[in-house]
Amino acid sequence: MSVEIWPPIAPDQLKTAVETSQKRELDWLVQDLRETLTNLKHGLEDCYALLAPVDPGSTLVLSTPRNEIVKGHITRVGTRIVKGTIHLRLRTLPQQTLTINPDHPIHLAPLVTLHTLLTHSLDLMTMTLSFTYPTESDSPSVKSQSPSPSSPQLSSAAFLSSQLRLLSQSISESIAILKGPPLVTAADPSWTTRSIASSHFDPPLTAATASNHSLGATPIPPISFHLSIQESSIVLWLRSLEAAGAPVGFGTKLAFAIGTARRLEHDEADRVFGFCCAGEGHTGPGGSPGSMMPSNGSNNTTRSTTMQTTAGNGATGQAEVDVYVREKVRVESADPSLLSLAAKLTALGHTLGLARRNLAAVMGEELED
């Protein structure tokens, strides 16, 4: 069965008619996408509002399930942890309470990056709407740079396609930040350079606990306080540290030998880490895992080596200190605002993906992710 056009059309006229029909279809689709893009912009504004620094913020509970090793709460305002009180009952340290200094809040690096991406997405969407669909209220410069009605519609569609591709990348990166790194069995050494500086606590962490936990002359806090984002939740990692070169008393050696005492077992036990808590202004490698190499010790240990970090502006890098992790505790607190933000971004990503596929199909292009 075949389809014929009557009356017959010459091949040249048929080609011209097909091109005209495709241009009309592309013109209709570009105009139809205006409402979709406007809704996307409103959705991005809602996402931006969820991360805005609006008081009183979100108060999150930090508590270990089925025990009282960690009990407390923190308050997140925007991308910062502005206050909080955490009671610790670690098995390797005396009972103590950590209080976050309100005058020196903690900046969460993943949320700072997320805020930057949302700002970029909003600016990109505003520029796309202004250039693709100019209105009477737009400035003359915008109207002059936007495609004119007499220009081929393909140029406007190509510009729109490239802008939507950039927006899709930005939204995908935002979703990846909220999802966080996958939970793996291998130890993640990012805490060695991303731990919260002791100056964020009141009193400072070293002054509050140095007398309770001897690290010799090691100028590091006895606790690593590390915050991260995992599945739209704020995750707190607490690690009790011990200097690798600290002398072990005869009584402790005897207790280990006869079995009356033993070290806590976890995935970072018997490993030597190069710890460097450089503070808020450091520019360490972040979440990139360091290289693992054998240690020079007699026992079967491994060492996590990290890059030298820089503290503050123009300050010299702080030297790494070899430490053991005596105890490791993970506490997760679901953040309702971040959960809502992740759901909204995922929905916006699906809507944007559908619009990109429709535009690519009409333009006869392959969709590039």
XYZ file of C-alpha atoms in Angstrom:
369
model
C 0.000 0.000 0.000
C 1.373 3.360 -1.008
C 0.376 6.975 -0.479
C 0.321 9.402 -3.364
C -0.333 13.124 -3.450
C -2.953 14.347 -5.897
C -2.535 16.373 -7.870
C 1.106 15.331 -8.313
C 3.775 17.759 -7.037
C 7.153 18.181 -8.597
C 10.115 16.963 -6.485
C 11.469 20.505 -6.059
C 8.093 21.800 -4.933
C 7.662 18.805 -2.609
C 11.020 19.505 -0.969
C 10.072 23.152 -0.478
C 6.705 22.179 0.999
C 8.349 19.741 3.431
C 10.810 22.402 4.612
C 8.008 24.909 5.053
C 5.989 22.402 7.071
C 8.983 21.626 9.300
C 9.607 25.333 9.915
C 5.966 25.851 10.885
C 6.130 22.886 13.237
C 9.367 24.180 14.795
C 7.867 27.651 15.119
C 4.811 26.226 16.871
C 6.930 24.102 19.250
C 9.184 27.029 20.242
C 6.146 29.127 21.044
C 4.504 26.223 22.880
C 7.605 25.773 25.049
C 7.215 29.289 26.429
C 4.721 28.187 29.066
C 6.854 25.174 29.967
C 9.963 27.300 30.416
C 8.058 29.855 32.474
C 6.888 27.071 34.788
C 10.469 25.797 35.005
C 11.604 29.246 36.094
C 8.933 29.387 38.794
C 10.008 25.927 39.962
C 13.644 27.020 40.173
C 12.583 30.061 42.208
C 10.805 27.728 44.639
C 13.968 25.609 44.893
C 16.052 28.710 45.510
C 13.674 29.778 48.291
C 14.099 26.411 50.048
C 17.827 27.102 50.382
C 17.508 30.797 51.229
C 18.958 31.975 54.574
C 15.622 32.680 56.260
C 15.356 32.733 60.057
C 14.702 30.786 62.199
C 15.990 28.085 59.843
C 15.627 24.316 60.235
C 16.326 22.648 63.577
C 17.578 19.097 63.033
C 17.928 16.363 65.635
C 21.209 14.446 65.816
C 20.721 11.191 67.690
C 22.140 7.699 67.433
C 19.409 5.020 67.291
C 18.911 2.690 70.259
C 21.642 4.327 72.378
C 22.761 7.691 73.729
C 26.238 7.900 72.239
C 25.240 11.100 70.426
C 22.309 13.294 71.480
C 21.738 16.858 70.373
C 20.495 19.213 67.697
C 21.775 21.708 65.135
C 20.136 24.639 63.343
C 20.686 25.160 59.615
C 20.019 28.561 58.072
C 20.648 28.514 54.337
C 24.053 26.985 53.714
C 25.299 27.424 57.301
C 25.021 25.654 60.621
C 24.529 28.629 62.928
C 24.093 26.922 66.286
C 23.832 23.559 67.938
C 24.505 21.527 71.055
C 25.678 17.907 70.910
C 26.167 15.639 73.907
C 28.739 12.862 73.412
C 29.188 9.621 75.304
C 31.901 7.992 73.263
C 33.452 4.828 74.634
C 36.997 6.099 74.043
C 36.504 9.598 75.486
C 34.961 11.032 78.647
C 31.431 12.396 78.420
C 31.396 15.919 76.996
C 29.209 18.509 75.264
C 30.067 20.334 72.036
C 28.489 23.745 71.412
C 28.709 25.479 68.033
C 29.777 29.110 68.275
C 26.979 31.332 66.829
C 29.554 33.998 65.973
C 31.521 31.504 63.858
C 28.965 29.385 61.940
C 29.874 26.305 59.928
C 29.589 26.634 56.154
C 28.535 23.404 54.431
C 30.569 23.206 51.221
C 28.052 21.010 49.295
C 25.219 23.439 50.035
C 27.379 26.416 49.041
C 28.026 24.732 45.682
C 24.324 23.896 45.377
C 23.385 27.536 46.024
C 25.787 28.626 43.275
C 24.276 26.140 40.821
C 20.720 27.279 41.577
C 21.721 30.915 41.102
C 23.349 30.035 37.783
C 20.248 28.088 36.678
C 17.928 30.994 37.481
C 20.141 33.479 35.623
C 20.330 31.109 32.665
C 16.560 30.639 32.544
C 15.918 34.387 32.828
C 18.311 35.110 29.967
C 16.802 32.318 27.841
C 13.262 33.662 28.239
C 14.346 37.248 27.591
C 16.252 36.442 24.396
C 13.870 33.837 22.972
C 10.604 35.572 23.869
C 11.276 39.345 24.031
C 8.434 41.511 25.297
C 7.621 45.200 25.036
C 9.075 45.820 28.493
C 12.482 44.412 27.546
C 15.362 46.799 26.997
C 16.416 47.717 23.439
C 19.695 45.815 23.853
C 17.831 42.601 24.594
C 15.522 43.082 21.632
C 18.448 43.771 19.301
C 20.276 40.604 20.343
C 17.227 38.345 20.275
C 16.267 36.595 17.017
C 14.087 38.813 14.845
C 10.857 37.551 13.303
C 12.432 37.685 9.857
C 15.410 35.557 10.854
C 15.219 31.788 10.397
C 13.412 30.070 13.239
C 16.164 27.464 13.299
C 18.586 29.971 14.887
C 16.172 30.613 17.757
C 15.601 26.882 18.228
C 19.341 26.167 18.188
C 19.929 28.839 20.815
C 17.098 27.426 22.927
C 18.456 23.895 22.579
C 21.944 24.907 23.738
C 20.554 26.842 26.698
C 18.375 23.924 27.789
C 21.379 21.618 27.587
C 23.319 23.869 29.972
C 20.328 24.056 32.289
C 19.987 20.262 32.268
C 23.636 19.884 33.272
C 23.224 22.358 36.121
C 20.119 20.591 37.462
C 21.811 17.183 37.189
C 24.778 18.453 39.205
C 22.418 19.873 41.837
C 20.621 16.539 42.189
C 23.966 14.738 42.462
C 25.032 17.042 45.313
C 21.868 16.300 47.283
C 22.207 12.574 46.613
C 25.796 12.614 47.838
C 28.523 10.059 47.263
C 27.541 6.390 47.363
C 27.981 4.506 50.603
C 31.016 2.326 50.025
C 32.766 -0.097 52.291
C 36.206 1.453 51.771
C 37.150 4.308 54.064
C 36.642 7.765 52.599
C 39.668 9.910 53.539
C 38.002 13.255 52.749
C 37.495 13.854 56.476
C 41.263 14.223 56.889
C 41.118 17.664 55.246
C 37.416 18.582 55.525
C 36.864 18.263 59.271
C 35.380 21.266 61.069
C 37.996 23.495 62.699
C 38.018 23.661 66.481
C 37.422 27.436 66.357
C 33.794 26.797 65.356
C 33.050 25.489 68.852
C 32.587 27.378 72.090
C 34.850 26.734 73.899
C 37.262 25.614 71.155
C 37.440 21.864 70.741
C 41.055 21.535 71.800
C 40.550 23.591 74.964
C 37.437 21.601 75.889
C 38.848 18.105 75.490
C 42.630 18.198 75.324
C 42.888 17.607 79.070
C 40.699 14.515 78.780
C 42.559 12.841 75.909
C 46.332 12.949 75.715
C 47.766 13.306 72.236
C 51.193 14.288 73.408
C 52.454 17.358 71.590
C 50.167 16.839 68.585
C 48.480 20.174 67.694
C 45.190 18.611 66.558
C 41.803 18.164 68.235
C 41.126 14.698 69.673
C 37.839 14.524 67.738
C 37.199 14.841 64.001
C 33.842 16.574 63.410
C 32.906 16.066 59.751
C 29.609 17.038 58.055
C 28.415 15.838 54.652
C 25.231 15.476 52.566
C 23.821 12.014 51.848
C 20.373 11.335 50.318
C 19.201 14.891 51.156
C 20.156 14.360 54.803
C 22.903 15.923 56.877
C 25.364 13.259 58.005
C 27.684 13.788 60.953
C 30.836 11.684 61.242
C 32.561 11.684 64.610
C 35.991 10.100 64.942
C 38.048 9.760 68.088
C 41.675 10.320 67.114
C 44.909 9.032 68.582
C 48.400 10.061 67.522
C 50.154 7.252 65.678
C 53.382 7.912 67.550
C 51.837 8.317 71.016
C 53.425 6.020 73.628
C 51.247 3.206 74.965
C 51.361 2.624 78.724
C 52.387 -0.708 80.207
C 48.955 -1.201 81.767
C 47.243 -0.706 78.411
C 49.584 -3.162 76.709
C 48.931 -5.713 79.439
C 45.155 -5.245 79.145
C 45.307 -5.821 75.396
C 47.530 -8.875 75.886
C 45.315 -10.673 78.407
C 42.078 -9.655 76.707
C 40.553 -7.460 79.384
C 40.567 -4.542 76.894
C 40.406 -4.394 73.142
C 40.228 -1.775 70.433
C 36.884 -1.012 68.819
C 36.491 -2.653 65.421
C 35.470 -0.537 62.421
C 36.447 -0.123 58.779
C 39.156 2.451 59.566
C 40.809 0.558 62.403
C 44.555 -0.096 62.169
C 44.969 2.533 59.480
C 47.233 5.550 59.689
C 45.753 8.760 58.262
C 47.477 12.050 57.548
C 45.142 14.400 59.419
C 45.205 18.116 58.648
C 42.379 20.223 60.069
C 43.236 23.499 58.352
C 39.993 25.285 59.144
C 37.336 27.034 57.087
C 39.628 28.754 54.588
C 41.520 25.682 53.491
C 41.635 24.583 49.877
C 42.159 20.899 50.290
C 41.248 18.252 47.773
C 37.833 17.706 49.351
C 36.096 14.491 48.532
C 38.798 13.102 46.293
C 40.167 9.947 47.863
C 43.825 9.875 48.612
C 46.197 7.198 47.509
C 46.557 4.216 49.796
C 50.021 2.867 50.388
C 51.551 0.497 52.938
C 52.857 1.971 56.150
C 56.372 1.472 57.448
C 55.023 -0.035 60.675
C 55.478 -3.672 61.637
C 51.736 -4.405 61.647
C 49.557 -4.662 58.547
C 48.366 -1.067 58.348
C 47.687 1.309 55.500
C 48.228 5.006 55.208
C 45.931 7.534 53.563
C 48.028 10.307 52.050
C 46.401 13.572 51.118
C 47.560 16.756 49.464
C 49.001 19.638 51.448
C 46.279 22.136 52.327
C 46.352 25.876 52.814
C 44.692 27.676 55.716
C 43.386 31.183 55.196
C 44.505 33.672 52.608
C 48.204 33.491 51.956
C 48.866 31.243 54.947
C 51.311 28.403 54.762
C 50.023 24.839 54.574
C 49.465 23.069 57.870
C 51.556 19.928 58.276
C 49.793 16.593 58.374
C 49.855 14.510 61.544
C 49.687 10.719 61.512
C 46.696 9.533 63.529
C 44.703 6.395 64.263
C 40.901 6.361 64.397
C 40.016 4.830 67.759
C 36.241 5.137 67.401
C 33.912 6.067 64.559
C 30.250 7.118 64.817
C 27.840 8.077 62.025
C 24.683 10.100 62.722
C 22.130 10.968 60.030
C 19.465 13.657 60.277
C 16.845 14.049 57.540
C 16.333 17.665 56.476
C 12.734 18.329 55.288
C 13.781 21.323 53.187
C 16.525 19.385 51.410
C 14.175 16.443 50.822
C 11.616 18.783 49.262
C 14.352 20.477 47.247
C 15.544 17.132 45.856
C 11.987 16.137 44.886
C 11.370 19.451 43.118
C 14.677 19.315 41.239
C 13.969 15.752 40.119
C 10.535 16.765 38.791
C 12.031 19.791 37.021
C 14.669 17.539 35.483
C 11.991 15.227 34.054
C 10.022 18.167 32.617
C 13.147 19.665 31.108
C 14.183 16.321 29.630
C 10.808 15.944 27.897
C 11.055 19.449 26.431
C 14.582 18.758 25.165
C 13.546 15.469 23.547
C 10.609 17.113 21.756
C 12.789 19.943 20.487
C 15.519 17.577 19.333
C 12.986 15.395 17.492
C 11.569 18.334 15.516
C 15.041 19.715 14.766
C 16.201 16.271 13.626
C 19.111 16.171 16.096
C 20.417 13.578 18.516
C 19.798 14.458 22.148
C 23.086 14.968 23.997
C 23.010 14.368 27.731
